[in-house]
Each structure stands twice: as C-alpha cells, then as structure tokens.
Coordinates of C-alpha atoms and ligand atoms in Angstrom, one line a residue:
M1 CA 94.8 127.6 111.6
T2 CA 91.7 126.7 113.6
D3 CA 90.8 127.8 117.0
Q4 CA 91.0 124.6 119.1
P5 CA 89.4 124.5 122.5
S6 CA 92.3 124.8 124.9
D7 CA 91.7 122.0 127.3
P8 CA 95.3 120.7 127.4
H9 CA 94.2 117.3 128.7
W10 CA 91.4 116.6 126.1
W11 CA 93.3 113.6 124.8
R12 CA 93.6 111.7 128.1
Q13 CA 90.4 109.8 127.8
A14 CA 89.5 110.6 124.2
V15 CA 88.2 108.1 121.6
F16 CA 90.3 108.2 118.4
Y17 CA 89.1 106.8 115.1
Q18 CA 91.8 105.7 112.7
I19 CA 91.1 106.5 109.1
Y20 CA 93.1 104.6 106.5
P21 CA 92.4 107.2 103.8
R22 CA 92.8 105.0 100.7
S23 CA 90.0 102.8 102.0
F24 CA 87.6 105.1 103.7
A25 CA 85.6 107.0 101.0
D26 CA 86.4 107.7 97.4
S27 CA 85.0 111.1 96.0
D28 CA 86.4 111.0 92.5
A29 CA 85.6 107.4 91.3
D30 CA 89.2 106.3 90.9
G31 CA 88.8 103.4 93.2
V32 CA 91.0 104.9 95.9
G33 CA 89.8 106.8 98.9
D34 CA 90.7 110.5 99.3
L35 CA 90.5 113.6 101.5
P36 CA 87.3 115.0 100.0
G37 CA 85.9 111.5 100.7
V38 CA 86.9 111.8 104.3
I39 CA 85.4 115.3 104.5
S40 CA 82.1 114.0 103.2
R41 CA 81.9 111.4 105.9
L42 CA 83.0 113.5 108.9
P43 CA 79.4 114.0 110.0
F44 CA 79.1 110.2 110.3
L45 CA 82.0 110.2 112.6
A46 CA 80.7 113.1 114.7
D47 CA 77.4 111.2 114.9
L48 CA 79.2 108.1 115.9
G49 CA 80.5 110.0 118.9
V50 CA 84.3 109.9 118.6
D51 CA 86.5 112.8 119.8
A52 CA 89.2 112.7 117.2
V53 CA 90.4 111.1 114.0
W54 CA 93.8 109.8 113.2
L55 CA 94.7 109.9 109.5
S56 CA 97.1 107.3 108.3
P57 CA 99.6 108.7 105.8
F58 CA 98.0 110.7 102.9
Y59 CA 101.4 112.2 101.7
P60 CA 102.9 111.8 98.3
S61 CA 104.0 108.2 98.1
A62 CA 104.8 105.4 95.6
L63 CA 102.8 103.2 97.9
A64 CA 105.5 100.6 98.4
D65 CA 104.1 100.3 101.9
G66 CA 100.6 101.6 101.8
G67 CA 101.8 105.2 102.2
Y68 CA 104.3 104.6 105.0
D69 CA 106.9 105.4 102.4
V70 CA 106.7 109.2 102.3
A71 CA 108.1 111.2 99.4
D72 CA 107.2 114.6 100.8
Y73 CA 106.2 115.1 104.4
R74 CA 104.6 118.5 103.8
D75 CA 102.2 117.8 101.0
V76 CA 99.2 115.7 100.0
D77 CA 99.4 112.8 97.5
P78 CA 97.6 114.2 94.3
R79 CA 95.6 111.0 94.1
L80 CA 94.2 111.8 97.6
G81 CA 93.7 115.6 97.2
T82 CA 95.5 118.8 97.8
L83 CA 96.6 120.9 100.8
D84 CA 93.5 123.0 100.3
D85 CA 91.5 119.8 100.8
F86 CA 93.4 119.2 103.9
D87 CA 92.6 122.7 105.2
R88 CA 89.0 122.1 104.4
L89 CA 89.1 118.8 106.3
I90 CA 90.5 120.6 109.4
A91 CA 87.8 123.3 109.1
E92 CA 85.0 120.8 108.8
A93 CA 86.3 118.7 111.6
D94 CA 86.6 121.8 113.7
R95 CA 83.0 122.7 112.9
L96 CA 82.0 119.2 114.1
S97 CA 84.2 119.4 117.2
L98 CA 86.4 116.6 116.0
K99 CA 90.2 116.8 116.4
V100 CA 92.6 115.6 113.7
M101 CA 95.8 113.7 114.4
V102 CA 98.2 112.8 111.5
D103 CA 100.7 110.1 111.1
I104 CA 104.4 111.0 111.0
V105 CA 106.9 108.5 109.6
P106 CA 110.4 109.5 110.9
N107 CA 112.3 106.2 110.8
H108 CA 112.5 106.1 107.0
T109 CA 111.5 108.1 103.9
S110 CA 110.4 106.9 100.5
S111 CA 113.2 106.2 98.1
D112 CA 111.5 108.9 96.0
H113 CA 112.2 111.6 98.7
R114 CA 114.4 114.4 97.3
W115 CA 117.1 113.6 99.9
F116 CA 117.4 110.0 98.8
Q117 CA 117.4 110.9 95.2
E118 CA 120.2 113.4 95.9
A119 CA 122.1 110.6 97.8
L120 CA 121.7 108.3 94.8
R121 CA 123.1 110.9 92.5
A122 CA 126.1 111.5 94.8
A123 CA 129.3 109.5 94.9
P124 CA 130.1 107.1 97.8
G125 CA 131.5 109.2 100.7
D126 CA 129.6 112.3 99.6
P127 CA 127.9 114.2 102.5
A128 CA 124.6 113.9 100.6
R129 CA 124.6 110.3 101.6
D130 CA 125.0 111.1 105.3
R131 CA 121.3 111.7 105.9
Y132 CA 120.8 107.9 105.4
V133 CA 122.8 104.9 106.4
F134 CA 125.3 103.9 103.6
R135 CA 128.1 101.5 104.2
A136 CA 130.6 99.4 102.2
G137 CA 129.8 95.7 102.0
R138 CA 131.8 92.9 103.5
G139 CA 133.8 90.2 101.8
P140 CA 136.8 90.8 99.4
D141 CA 134.7 92.7 96.8
G142 CA 132.1 94.1 99.2
A143 CA 129.5 91.9 97.7
L144 CA 128.1 90.8 101.1
P145 CA 125.8 93.1 103.0
P146 CA 127.4 95.1 105.9
T147 CA 125.5 93.0 108.5
D148 CA 123.2 90.0 108.6
W149 CA 120.2 92.1 109.5
V150 CA 116.9 90.8 108.0
S151 CA 114.3 93.5 107.3
C152 CA 110.9 93.6 109.1
F153 CA 109.2 92.7 105.8
G154 CA 111.6 89.8 105.0
G155 CA 114.8 89.7 103.0
P156 CA 118.1 91.5 103.7
A157 CA 117.8 94.9 105.4
W158 CA 120.5 96.3 103.0
T159 CA 120.3 96.9 99.3
R160 CA 123.3 97.5 97.1
L161 CA 123.7 100.3 94.6
P162 CA 125.4 99.9 91.2
D163 CA 128.4 101.9 92.7
G164 CA 128.9 99.1 95.2
Q165 CA 127.6 100.8 98.4
W166 CA 124.8 99.4 100.5
Y167 CA 122.0 101.4 102.2
L168 CA 120.0 100.3 105.2
H169 CA 116.2 99.7 105.2
L170 CA 114.6 98.0 108.1
F171 CA 111.4 97.8 106.1
A172 CA 111.1 97.6 102.3
P173 CA 114.0 98.7 100.0
E174 CA 111.8 101.6 99.0
Q175 CA 112.0 102.8 102.6
P176 CA 115.6 103.8 103.3
D177 CA 116.3 104.5 107.0
L178 CA 117.2 108.0 108.0
N179 CA 120.3 108.8 110.0
W180 CA 119.0 110.6 113.1
D181 CA 122.5 111.7 114.1
H182 CA 122.3 114.2 111.2
P183 CA 121.3 117.7 112.3
E184 CA 119.4 118.4 109.1
V185 CA 117.2 115.3 109.6
R186 CA 116.4 116.5 113.1
A187 CA 115.7 120.1 112.0
D188 CA 113.6 119.1 109.1
F189 CA 111.2 117.0 111.2
L190 CA 110.7 120.0 113.5
T191 CA 109.7 122.0 110.5
T192 CA 107.2 119.3 109.5
L193 CA 105.7 119.2 113.0
R194 CA 105.2 123.0 112.8
F195 CA 103.9 122.8 109.3
W196 CA 100.9 120.5 110.3
S197 CA 100.5 122.1 113.7
D198 CA 100.1 125.5 112.1
R199 CA 97.4 124.0 109.9
G200 CA 95.5 123.0 113.0
V201 CA 96.3 119.3 113.6
A202 CA 95.9 118.2 117.2
G203 CA 98.8 115.8 117.2
F204 CA 100.9 113.1 115.7
R205 CA 100.9 109.3 115.7
V206 CA 104.6 108.5 115.5
D207 CA 105.5 105.5 113.4
V208 CA 108.3 103.2 114.6
A209 CA 109.1 105.6 117.4
H210 CA 111.5 103.2 119.0
G211 CA 113.7 102.8 115.9
L212 CA 115.1 106.3 115.2
A213 CA 118.2 106.2 117.3
K214 CA 120.6 103.4 116.2
D215 CA 124.1 102.4 117.1
L216 CA 125.8 103.0 113.8
V217 CA 129.4 103.1 115.1
D218 CA 131.5 100.8 113.0
P219 CA 132.0 98.0 113.0
L220 CA 128.2 97.3 113.0
R221 CA 127.1 94.3 115.0
D222 CA 125.5 91.2 113.5
I223 CA 122.1 90.4 115.1
G224 CA 120.2 88.5 112.5
D225 CA 116.4 88.7 112.1
V226 CA 114.8 91.9 113.2
R227 CA 111.3 90.7 112.4
G228 CA 108.5 89.8 114.7
Y229 CA 110.7 90.0 117.8
D230 CA 109.1 89.9 121.2
P231 CA 109.7 93.3 122.8
E232 CA 110.3 91.5 126.1
D233 CA 113.4 89.9 124.6
L234 CA 115.0 93.3 124.0
P235 CA 117.8 94.1 126.5
E236 CA 116.7 95.9 129.6
D237 CA 119.5 98.5 129.4
G238 CA 118.7 99.8 125.9
S239 CA 121.8 98.3 124.4
H240 CA 120.1 96.8 121.2
P241 CA 121.7 98.5 118.2
L242 CA 118.4 99.2 116.5
W243 CA 115.5 99.3 118.8
D244 CA 114.6 101.4 121.9
R245 CA 118.0 103.0 122.6
D246 CA 118.1 105.7 125.3
E247 CA 119.3 108.3 122.8
V248 CA 115.8 108.3 121.1
H249 CA 114.4 110.2 124.0
G250 CA 116.5 113.2 123.3
I251 CA 114.7 113.4 119.9
F252 CA 111.2 113.4 121.5
R253 CA 112.2 115.9 124.1
E254 CA 113.0 118.3 121.3
W255 CA 109.6 117.4 119.7
R256 CA 107.8 118.2 123.0
K257 CA 109.2 121.7 122.9
V258 CA 107.6 122.2 119.5
F259 CA 104.3 120.7 120.7
D260 CA 104.3 123.1 123.6
E261 CA 104.5 126.1 121.3
Y262 CA 100.8 125.6 120.6
D263 CA 97.6 126.0 122.5
P264 CA 96.5 123.5 123.4
P265 CA 99.9 121.7 123.2
R266 CA 100.0 119.2 120.4
I267 CA 100.2 115.6 121.4
G268 CA 102.0 112.5 120.2
V269 CA 101.4 108.8 120.5
A270 CA 104.3 106.5 120.0
E271 CA 104.2 103.3 118.1
A272 CA 106.9 101.7 120.2
W273 CA 107.4 98.0 120.4
V274 CA 109.4 98.0 123.6
R275 CA 109.5 96.2 126.9
D276 CA 106.6 97.2 129.2
A277 CA 109.2 98.5 131.7
R278 CA 110.7 100.8 129.1
R279 CA 107.6 102.3 127.6
A280 CA 107.1 105.1 130.2
P281 CA 109.6 107.6 128.9
Y282 CA 108.0 107.7 125.4
A283 CA 104.6 108.5 127.0
S284 CA 105.9 111.0 129.6
P285 CA 104.7 114.6 129.5
D286 CA 108.2 115.8 128.4
E287 CA 108.1 113.5 125.4
L288 CA 105.2 112.4 123.3
G289 CA 102.5 112.1 126.0
Q290 CA 101.1 108.7 125.1
A291 CA 102.4 105.4 123.8
F292 CA 100.5 102.5 122.2
N293 CA 100.2 99.4 124.3
F294 CA 99.4 96.4 122.1
D295 CA 99.3 93.9 125.0
F296 CA 95.5 94.3 125.2
L297 CA 95.2 93.4 121.5
N298 CA 97.5 90.5 121.8
A299 CA 96.2 89.1 125.1
P300 CA 94.3 85.8 125.1
P301 CA 90.6 86.5 125.8
S302 CA 90.7 85.2 129.4
A303 CA 89.9 87.1 132.5
P304 CA 93.2 86.6 134.3
A305 CA 95.3 87.5 131.3
L306 CA 93.3 90.6 130.5
R307 CA 93.3 91.7 134.1
A308 CA 97.1 91.5 134.3
V309 CA 97.4 93.5 131.0
I310 CA 95.0 96.1 132.2
D311 CA 96.7 96.5 135.6
G312 CA 100.1 96.6 133.9
A313 CA 99.0 99.2 131.4
L314 CA 97.4 101.4 134.0
S315 CA 100.3 101.4 136.3
A316 CA 102.8 102.0 133.4
A317 CA 100.7 105.0 132.3
R318 CA 100.5 106.3 135.8
E319 CA 104.3 106.0 136.2
A320 CA 104.7 107.9 132.9
G321 CA 102.2 110.7 133.9
A322 CA 100.3 109.7 130.8
S323 CA 96.9 108.0 130.3
A324 CA 96.6 104.4 129.1
T325 CA 95.9 103.5 125.4
W326 CA 93.7 100.7 124.2
V327 CA 93.6 99.1 120.8
L328 CA 91.8 96.1 119.4
S329 CA 92.2 96.6 115.7
N330 CA 94.4 98.7 113.3
H331 CA 95.7 98.7 109.8
D332 CA 98.4 96.2 110.7
V333 CA 96.5 93.4 112.4
I334 CA 93.8 90.9 111.7
R335 CA 90.5 92.6 112.5
H336 CA 89.3 91.7 115.9
A337 CA 85.9 90.3 114.8
S338 CA 87.9 87.6 113.0
R339 CA 90.8 87.2 115.4
L340 CA 88.4 86.4 118.1
A341 CA 86.6 83.9 115.8
L342 CA 89.6 81.7 115.7
P343 CA 90.6 79.1 118.3
D344 CA 92.3 80.9 121.3
E345 CA 95.4 78.8 121.2
L346 CA 96.5 80.1 117.8
S347 CA 99.8 81.9 117.8
R348 CA 100.5 84.9 115.6
A349 CA 102.3 82.5 113.2
D350 CA 99.2 80.2 113.1
R351 CA 97.1 83.2 112.2
E352 CA 99.4 83.9 109.3
T353 CA 98.8 80.3 108.2
W354 CA 95.1 80.9 108.5
L355 CA 95.4 83.8 106.1
L356 CA 97.5 81.8 103.7
A357 CA 94.7 79.2 103.7
D358 CA 92.3 82.0 102.7
G359 CA 90.6 81.8 106.0
R360 CA 89.4 78.2 105.5
E361 CA 91.5 76.4 108.0
P362 CA 90.9 76.4 110.9
V363 CA 87.3 77.4 110.4
A364 CA 86.5 80.8 111.9
D365 CA 83.3 80.9 114.0
R366 CA 82.1 84.2 112.8
A367 CA 79.1 84.5 115.0
L368 CA 81.3 83.8 118.1
G369 CA 83.9 86.2 116.8
L370 CA 81.5 89.1 116.5
R371 CA 80.0 88.4 119.9
R372 CA 83.4 88.4 121.5
A373 CA 84.5 91.4 119.5
R374 CA 81.5 93.4 120.7
A375 CA 82.1 92.3 124.3
A376 CA 85.8 93.3 124.0
T377 CA 84.9 96.7 122.6
L378 CA 82.5 97.5 125.5
L379 CA 85.3 96.4 127.9
M380 CA 87.8 98.6 126.2
L381 CA 85.5 101.6 126.1
A382 CA 84.9 101.3 129.9
L383 CA 88.6 101.4 130.7
P384 CA 90.3 104.6 131.9
G385 CA 92.4 106.2 129.1
S386 CA 92.2 106.6 125.3
S387 CA 90.7 104.1 123.0
Y388 CA 91.9 103.9 119.4
L389 CA 89.2 102.5 117.0
Y390 CA 90.0 101.3 113.5
Q391 CA 87.6 102.2 110.7
G392 CA 85.0 99.5 110.0
E393 CA 85.2 97.9 113.5
E394 CA 82.0 99.8 114.3
L395 CA 80.4 97.7 111.6
G396 CA 81.9 94.5 112.9
L397 CA 83.8 94.0 109.7
P398 CA 85.7 90.7 109.4
E399 CA 89.2 90.3 108.0
V400 CA 88.9 89.6 104.3
A401 CA 91.1 86.5 104.4
D402 CA 90.4 85.3 100.9
L403 CA 91.6 88.2 98.8
P404 CA 92.8 86.9 95.5
R405 CA 96.6 86.7 95.5
S406 CA 96.7 88.9 92.4
A407 CA 95.1 91.8 94.4
L408 CA 97.6 91.7 97.3
Q409 CA 99.6 94.9 97.7
D410 CA 101.3 94.5 101.1
P411 CA 105.1 94.3 100.5
T412 CA 105.4 91.4 102.9
W413 CA 103.7 89.2 100.4
E414 CA 106.5 89.5 97.8
R415 CA 109.3 90.0 100.3
S416 CA 108.4 86.8 102.2
G417 CA 108.4 84.7 99.0
H418 CA 104.7 84.4 99.3
Q419 CA 104.9 83.0 102.8
V420 CA 103.2 85.9 104.7
K421 CA 100.1 87.2 103.0
G422 CA 100.2 90.5 104.8
R423 CA 97.8 93.2 106.0
D424 CA 95.5 93.9 103.0
G425 CA 92.7 91.9 104.5
C426 CA 92.0 94.6 107.1
R427 CA 92.4 97.4 104.6
V428 CA 89.5 96.6 102.2
P429 CA 87.5 99.7 101.5
L430 CA 84.5 100.3 103.7
P431 CA 80.9 99.5 102.8
W432 CA 78.6 102.5 103.2
T433 CA 75.5 101.2 101.3
R434 CA 73.8 97.8 100.9
S435 CA 74.5 97.6 97.1
G436 CA 76.2 99.5 94.3
P437 CA 79.5 99.0 92.6
S438 CA 81.6 99.3 95.7
Y439 CA 78.9 99.4 98.4
G440 CA 79.0 103.2 98.5
F441 CA 82.8 103.5 98.8
G442 CA 82.8 105.3 95.5
D443 CA 81.5 105.2 92.0
G444 CA 84.6 103.7 90.5
G445 CA 85.1 100.3 92.2
S446 CA 87.5 99.7 94.9
W447 CA 91.3 99.1 94.9
L448 CA 90.9 95.9 96.9
P449 CA 87.9 93.7 96.1
Q450 CA 85.1 93.8 98.7
P451 CA 83.3 90.5 99.6
E452 CA 79.6 90.2 99.1
S453 CA 79.1 90.0 102.8
F454 CA 80.0 93.7 103.1
G455 CA 76.5 94.7 101.8
E456 CA 74.7 93.5 104.9
L457 CA 77.4 94.9 107.1
S458 CA 77.2 98.4 105.5
V459 CA 76.4 101.6 107.4
E460 CA 73.1 101.7 105.5
A461 CA 72.2 98.2 106.6
Q462 CA 73.0 98.8 110.2
E463 CA 71.8 102.4 110.7
G464 CA 68.9 102.6 113.1
V465 CA 68.7 98.9 113.5
A466 CA 68.5 98.1 117.2
G467 CA 71.2 95.7 118.3
S468 CA 73.4 96.3 115.2
T469 CA 77.1 96.7 115.9
L470 CA 77.0 100.3 114.6
E471 CA 74.2 101.2 117.0
L472 CA 76.1 99.5 119.8
Y473 CA 79.1 101.7 119.2
R474 CA 77.0 104.8 119.0
E475 CA 75.2 104.0 122.2
A476 CA 78.4 103.1 123.9
L477 CA 80.2 106.2 122.8
G478 CA 77.3 108.4 123.8
L479 CA 77.0 106.9 127.2
R480 CA 80.8 107.0 127.7
G481 CA 80.7 110.7 127.1
Q482 CA 78.1 111.2 129.8
L483 CA 79.7 108.8 132.3
L484 CA 83.4 109.6 132.0
G485 CA 84.9 110.9 135.2
D486 CA 88.4 110.5 136.6
E487 CA 90.9 107.9 135.5
G488 CA 90.4 105.6 138.5
L489 CA 89.4 101.9 138.2
E490 CA 88.4 99.7 141.2
W491 CA 88.2 95.9 140.7
L492 CA 85.1 94.4 142.3
D493 CA 85.8 90.8 143.2
S494 CA 83.2 90.6 145.9
V495 CA 80.1 92.1 144.2
G496 CA 77.9 89.6 142.5
Q497 CA 79.1 86.1 142.0
P498 CA 82.9 85.6 142.3
H499 CA 83.9 83.9 139.1
A500 CA 87.2 83.3 137.5
G501 CA 86.0 84.1 134.1
V502 CA 84.7 87.5 134.9
L503 CA 86.1 91.0 134.9
H504 CA 84.1 93.4 137.0
F505 CA 85.2 97.0 137.9
R506 CA 83.9 100.3 139.0
R507 CA 84.6 103.7 137.4
S508 CA 83.4 107.0 138.8
N509 CA 79.8 108.2 138.7
G510 CA 78.4 104.8 139.7
W511 CA 79.5 103.2 136.4
Q512 CA 80.4 99.6 136.5
C513 CA 81.5 97.2 133.7
L514 CA 81.2 93.4 133.9
S515 CA 82.6 91.2 131.2
N516 CA 81.8 87.5 131.2
L517 CA 84.7 85.9 129.3
S518 CA 83.8 82.4 130.5
A519 CA 81.7 79.7 128.9
R520 CA 78.9 79.8 131.4
P521 CA 76.4 82.5 132.4
V522 CA 77.0 84.8 135.3
Q523 CA 74.4 86.3 137.6
L524 CA 73.9 90.0 137.3
P525 CA 75.0 91.7 140.6
A526 CA 71.8 92.3 142.6
G527 CA 70.5 95.8 142.6
S528 CA 72.4 96.9 139.5
E529 CA 70.7 98.5 136.5
V530 CA 71.9 97.5 133.0
M531 CA 72.6 100.5 130.8
L532 CA 74.1 98.7 127.9
S533 CA 74.9 95.2 126.9
S534 CA 77.1 93.9 124.1
G535 CA 74.5 91.1 123.4
P536 CA 71.1 89.9 124.5
L537 CA 70.8 89.0 128.2
T538 CA 69.0 85.9 129.5
G539 CA 66.8 87.0 132.4
D540 CA 69.1 88.3 135.1
E541 CA 72.1 86.5 133.7
V542 CA 75.0 87.7 131.6
P543 CA 75.6 85.0 129.0
P544 CA 79.1 84.0 128.0
H545 CA 81.2 86.4 125.9
T546 CA 79.1 89.4 126.8
T547 CA 79.9 92.7 128.5
V548 CA 77.4 94.8 130.4
W549 CA 77.7 98.4 131.6
L550 CA 75.8 98.7 134.9
L551 CA 74.6 101.6 136.9
W552 CA 74.6 101.3 140.6
P553 CA 71.6 103.5 141.6
Ligands
LIG1 C1 104.2 100.7 111.3 C2 103.0 101.0 110.4 O1 101.8 100.9 111.2 C3 103.0 99.9 109.3 O2 101.9 100.0 108.6 C4 104.3 100.2 108.5 O3 104.4 99.2 107.5 C5 105.5 100.2 109.3 N1 105.4 100.9 110.6 C6 106.7 100.8 108.6 O4 106.5 102.2 108.4

C-alpha cells in the first residue's frame, strides 16, 4: 500500500483523466492496451497536469460489454496484465503524485462470474440462484418473460435457461443483474472495496449506482422500455421499480464506512442517471462523496442553457456537501470535438443516425467542432469542482464515425438489430506518434482501426507546438493549479459588454473566465489581462466560440 498524502479533500477540485485501458497503450503488441502500457505513459499524464487517473475496468472479462462485464472483481485480465503490474502502476503513479481511481461494477457481474456459473449449475429454486434475479416466466408454459422490460442495450431484459427459468439483465445477457438484497452480495463488495483500497487506490467510480436496489417483490410490474429514459421522467418519490430507489442509499452508507477506514478516506463518484433533485444523497459525505452530472455534456452550447446547468449543478453539490463534477466526453458518448461539430438542434437520436450514416450526413464542421470543444474545455476547467477528462480529448480527437461495421464490438450494435451503432467510435486506440503501424499505440496494430487523420493529431505531432490542443490543455491545467482557490463563483453580468451569448464569471485570486458562445465578437473587458485563450483573439475582441481566462490586475 502506498503512502498517500492525507488531505481528505484533495478530490474536491481535482482533474481526473479517464483511461480506457484497452485503448490507451499496448506494451505487448497484441493490439490491445494493457497496464504496462498505462505505466509507460504515466509520465505523460503527470506532465499534462492532471491530479488523478480513473481506470475503466481492467478485470477478467469476456468483453461482452467492453469490460463492464466483470468475471472476477479482484484480479486483472491476463490480456491486460497481472496484479503485480497493478501494484507497479500504483507505485509509479504515487511517485508522480498521481492518484488512481478504479471502476467498480456492482449492478451486474459477467455471466462467467463464479456465482453465476454456480447458479447455472443449480436447479430452479436452489439458493445458489438467489444472488441473482431468477423468475418463472409468464403464460401457460412460462414461455413469456416475467415482465415486459426491455434491456438498456435493446431486446428483452430477461433470458430463459434450458430449465425454463428466466434471469434478469438490464444490460446484455452476459451481464446478469445481482440481487442486492442478498447479504453475501453486499459483503463481497465490501471485500472488493478493501482489496483495492489496501492496494492504494484513491477511490471508485461506481457504475450504474442508481440501479442496485430494485423492487423485486412479486408480482413484478410491467414498465416497458428501460432504455434512454430521461431521468427527469423518473418518479419524484423513488417509486420506480428499477432506478433510484431510496433503499440504494443504505448500500452506499455501508460503503462510506469502508472508505473512512482509510487515510485519506477513499472516495466514490456515482454514475447515477437520476432527477437533479434526487442526486444529492449519492454525493453526500456519508455516501459516495460525488456524483456525475451529465447535464453539462448534454446542454445545448448556448449561454443561458449552460448558465442554468452550471447554477443547478453548483447548488445541488452545495446541498449535498459535495463538489460539482463536469464532464464533456467519456467512453459512452460521442467525443465532444465531433458532437459540437454537428448542428445544435440534433437530438441524441439524430446523432445516432449520424453515426449510422458513417458521419456523412449531416456534414460535421470539424474546424468549428474543435474550436467549440476547446472553448468548452476552458470553460469547464474554470468551474469550481472536479473535471473528468477522457483520454484523447487533450488531442482534440474526433469521434471515428466511419468504423467498418465488421469492426464494431459494442453490444448495442447486435442487440439493436443494427439500428444503434454504439460507442466504439470514441474508444479507438490513441495515437502517440505521427506514423507507425498503430501510431505508437503498440507494435501489433490496434483492436479498432484508427483513421489516417490520427497521425497529425498524435501526441508527437502536437507536442511543443504552440496553439495545439495538447499544449492548450497543458497550459490550462498548469494555470488552473496555480489559480485554484475556494469553490466560489460569481457571475459578472455588468463587466464588459453585456451580451446574451456570453458567460463571464469570477473565481478567487482575480481569475475570470469569459466564454463567447455567440456568433459575433465580444469586447474584452477593459483593464483585463488575457492569461489563456482557447483560440486566436482579434485585437481586443473575443471571437465567437472562444473562451478566455483573464486576470484582473
Ligand atoms: C455504464 C458504463 O459507463 C457503460 O460503458 C456500460 O455499458 C454500462 N454502465 C453497463 O455497465
């Protein structure tokens, strides 16, 4: 176990960098990224200026859902390395003053998990099945699923076994849902939290945190499609049978007790798709401490919309006693350099259609997308709270929308009957060098094909180049480290030119951020000094789609 500095609040305004291990760096030329690959690139991350890394799952997995189908929560997938490699990773991160957060996937296991294998060998009604959700079917011969629930990846949320029983999977059939009313399930996850905490991890990103507690009292209720729901449509009183039930908080209060056994206390961040008004408990100090807020990512790029989202997130975090979280990209969404290249009015469904058209229709304005992405990043990094970056956004990587269909691995592709292309386009391995078989990702090619454009976007191509996206991130993270004070934010409507398309606020230490989201230039506030700009300025004007950090001498 490493000695971590014991500031218990280090995470409140930390910048986290999400590593999707299979796509980060490949050390053994098998085309798949691995932990030794991560270790070799940690100096790059320290130099970038992030505080912590979050590792997406690296556990043994059949990869039915990119590793979010975990066969053993306390081991490393042999294709990605060993526990010794993990320990070396922690030691090297520690040496570089980087903290490490890991992903924990408690809603479901892999169907390869020893518990599920035991359940399959057992007869209907055997207690070995109680760790999961098994039911008889409906209809005279039980041939119909127990409910009409549709899984998040499409298709029924139930699969029938040859012995006639059905089991629940809110995601792929290879991801059976656990029964969190079972004491052994609860106890085993506490063992897992201690296992990684003892090895020196700083915290846990909690997958599908809002799904663990379910109303499984028979008869189960029909509710239909559980996909792509709008969290604001969930009932206010927590009465949905699957999502955001009040009982879930008892689980996380138990987890908190484990977190607090350590110095500094371990932290958690909930992936919780819940109503804004019900997010606070997940993030409270007696539960996980933080919860993701994806409203910032989903907001249209307009000043009033973003301001409302920022105010809402800050006040919700205050209410929870947590700090706010900000995300623009992750392994589940279209990379923001591409999302912001598309017409603003596109809905999430329209963006799926764009992916299905291999990114051809509507035409993405890539230059505009990158410009807006850089402006959005500087805005995000100026906000109070934690920012979660996703690997490759520091290079301005676009979504790879035209991956050949034969290469697609996301289960949504098959499960949707080829109607939803899925998330592979943001998971294409990173380019480190201008040329070479996989642009420096590894010597053995890459498990998803990289486009030619990756060469000029590589780390090598951007390193030391003034104005490159990589150097912008470095400068921003360096400055942020120097400027960061308390978590206050004061909107400045009266300084400079009042303008509906502008977000302008003050942080502590004389630091101001002005983001011009409109289509026309805005005058720089008189007397201000520009520390950093997301794009070139024109005289004393901030051009459209540009963010500046100002110092008020
Ligand atoms: C959320 C994860 O981010 C996503 O990648 C995964 O498919 C689902 N949870 C199911 O584990």
